[in-house]
Amino acid sequence: MPQPTIISIAERAGVSIASVSRVLNGLGARPDTTEKVERAAAELGYVPNAVARSLKGGRTRQLTFAMPDIGNPVYVAMVRAIQSVAKAAGYRLLLHSTDAVVEDELAVLRSLGDRTSDGLILCPIRITDAHVEALRGAAGPVVVIGSLPSGVPVDSVRADSVAGVALAVRHLYETGRRRIAFVNGPADTVPGRKRGEGYRKALADCGLAYEPDLVARTDFDIEAGAAATEALLDQKPDAVFGANDQLALGAARALHARGLRIPQDVAVAGMDDSVLAQAGWPPLTSVDLGSTERGKRAAELLLRRLDSARAAADDTPETPTPRTTTAPPRLVVRASTGRAATDS
Amino acid sequence: MPQPTIISIAERAGVSIASVSRVLNGLGARPDTTEKVERAAAELGYVPNAVARSLKGGRTRQLTFAMPDIGNPVYVAMVRAIQSVAKAAGYRLLLHSTDAVVEDELAVLRSLGDRTSDGLILCPIRITDAHVEALRGAAGPVVVIGSLPSGVPVDSVRADSVAGVALAVRHLYETGRRRIAFVNGPADTVPGRKRGEGYRKALADCGLAYEPDLVARTDFDIEAGAAATEALLDQKPDAVFGANDQLALGAARALHARGLRIPQDVAVAGMDDSVLAQAGWPPLTSVDLGSTERGKRAAELLLRRLDSARAAADDTPETPTPRTTTAPPRLVVRASTGRAATDS
DNA sequence: GTGAAAGCGCTAACAT
DNA sequence: ATGTTAGCGCTTTCAC
């Protein structure tokens, strides 16, 4: 005998399937009916078929989260936050790792139409016109984690990279650093561009000159960070600021390999304050761009959207105006940015 | 107008819903019919409703992966591997972070009955009688990543911790270490127990005596590793072996804080060879227990199960005997276990 | 309070 | 080759 259904229960309890449904959903029923049904269900080990429920109810109680790379601690932090909000609200989480492939991200957006999940949180690393178009035509509620061009009618949660970078640069400046090198990620990503922008602005605010030779652009990983820093060392920086923790860790490696001490000879700072920041020695000063907070807010926005969508079904079909919130950055100071050694 | 369905397409194309279904599924149809349907579908932006399909077809093309903690790089590695196999086979991935709470794990097992996903990969950190019972009564295919008591009719993939520990201990021995401290995880977890066992055995194989004072038990994280190592330092170890990379990283931190050099004064080795192993300085020697491999194999086993389940539906209802495979460990040597300084 | 029946969107017999 | 129809398991009117 395969899976029990309400039919098997109805037969066993000697009632109609409607009564079974009512009892199982906690609607009114006579005590003896209730009891018969509950007993039958328990004996049969009945579990309601969620697919049938979804088809009838028009919703799956599933949420989708699509991000570039599940191997990156930043996105892991988001997953945790989203998972926790979703779970609390009775939703499951469907995961997509898109490898930042645009075509994959668009496919995910399109797949909203297949009704597999009730809503989508999308975290693209770059946003193309195709994205914007797909977002306009999305078949269900979407929240974007990232910076959207204005005018796109979609909720979004953004990080404030510019302010974040400023926090770190000013901290380095205030602890006596004057030659602050910057190892950045690719220019064709939103984070890469924003962080570069923030760096120039922050230098200016501190009254420091922008020196192109103190800036490197490379991929967002440890190896790349080490290689780039290696090359920058000729410029005699007294601090290296990595556009994410991996880059900073790479910088630390390059410095160690050269026999330079952190922070006595060169200070190091990173961004994201991921688990990696505390993995090495000395522990890294890092700017928390609020991955956890952004994940949490995105999930909450999405849930609110879903609620209002359900309300609108009966009521006014008005769509609430899209919301954009920005998570504030936070500087976490650790040993990698202590004072420079006084050159007595 | 809400989502288009095959009905809207049929009306627009002037054919029956059956023809629409056929065309959309690539079954035979006259060219002009095909064309009319495809055009209508495109114009309407039709996307098949996966829920309805699932209800009809009895499968969702979704897989579930439940693990203790999405924040742990070991499980992240599994997620990546599973995701990749699943995607290739046309399945989506549903994720559950159980926080190693037994009740949660059992709930996931029970929820197999709701037909939300076609199969489950479960990675419990400890296995209770309740687990075994739930596994026996599972409503669908399950693959366990972990060590199952024999006799449980479920596919499983296990790590060989004992051999893995031996690899590291022997390596330390061969590079001249004789006082090899071991910082282990909790005794009430399967990994914790196995690794402790392996350590004793490995010492014996090297002809070293087991000294209880060189062993610490604590939680599987960096802080705990640092604290435990701190306490072990009185015993003057010449190597510290952590039962995972976090523990080893904690050990490294404690050593750095005491001004001890790695590896000149004390060697450090970890387990799992997660991303963390390469995050610090010096990079950690670590034993790869094959998280990626285990995830991959688990996914493949599950897919095979699903295939044979579908075959059995028409044919013999025989269940293939459960398979258990073991992923071989692999030692990755890095700078943290170089030779000791000669005390010339 | 309870049962009969419709219908969610789709696929697959079956009939034409 | 195409149309008609039943039915996947469930919720929800609608009568009684």
mmCIF file of C-alpha atoms in Angstrom, chain A residues 182-186 195 216-226 228-229 240-253 268-271 276 284:
data_model
loop_
_atom_site.group_PDB
_atom_site.id
_atom_site.type_symbol
_atom_site.label_atom_id
_atom_site.label_comp_id
_atom_site.label_asym_id
_atom_site.label_seq_id
_atom_site.Cartn_x
_atom_site.Cartn_y
_atom_site.Cartn_z
ATOM 1 C CA PHE A 182 43.979 49.123 -2.218
ATOM 2 C CA VAL A 183 43.530 45.666 -3.690
ATOM 3 C CA ASN A 184 40.198 45.692 -5.469
ATOM 4 C CA GLY A 185 38.068 43.145 -7.300
ATOM 5 C CA PRO A 186 37.053 43.181 -10.974
ATOM 6 C CA ARG A 195 34.495 50.034 -3.668
ATOM 7 C CA ALA A 216 45.475 46.831 -7.933
ATOM 8 C CA ARG A 217 42.548 45.121 -9.586
ATOM 9 C CA THR A 218 42.198 41.390 -9.599
ATOM 10 C CA ASP A 219 39.846 38.562 -8.785
ATOM 11 C CA PHE A 220 38.105 38.313 -5.443
ATOM 12 C CA ASP A 221 40.213 35.495 -3.993
ATOM 13 C CA ILE A 222 43.212 34.745 -1.773
ATOM 14 C CA GLU A 223 45.693 33.776 -4.469
ATOM 15 C CA ALA A 224 44.895 36.846 -6.498
ATOM 16 C CA GLY A 225 45.223 39.012 -3.417
ATOM 17 C CA ALA A 226 48.637 37.598 -2.618
ATOM 18 C CA ALA A 228 48.570 41.616 -6.410
ATOM 19 C CA THR A 229 50.010 42.600 -3.048
ATOM 20 C CA VAL A 240 46.974 47.259 2.478
ATOM 21 C CA PHE A 241 43.226 47.388 2.252
ATOM 22 C CA GLY A 242 41.521 44.455 0.552
ATOM 23 C CA ALA A 243 38.115 44.844 -1.088
ATOM 24 C CA ASN A 244 37.054 41.658 0.631
ATOM 25 C CA ASP A 245 38.482 39.355 3.282
ATOM 26 C CA GLN A 246 39.944 36.909 0.806
ATOM 27 C CA LEU A 247 41.929 39.676 -0.809
ATOM 28 C CA ALA A 248 43.109 40.900 2.593
ATOM 29 C CA LEU A 249 44.107 37.399 3.578
ATOM 30 C CA GLY A 250 46.103 37.159 0.377
ATOM 31 C CA ALA A 251 47.769 40.437 1.238
ATOM 32 C CA ALA A 252 48.658 39.091 4.680
ATOM 33 C CA ARG A 253 50.176 36.037 3.090
ATOM 34 C CA VAL A 268 45.966 45.046 6.758
ATOM 35 C CA ALA A 269 42.221 45.477 6.576
ATOM 36 C CA GLY A 270 39.504 43.624 4.722
ATOM 37 C CA MET A 271 35.816 43.821 3.960
ATOM 38 C CA LEU A 276 37.709 34.281 7.324
ATOM 39 C CA LEU A 284 41.793 40.973 10.504
#
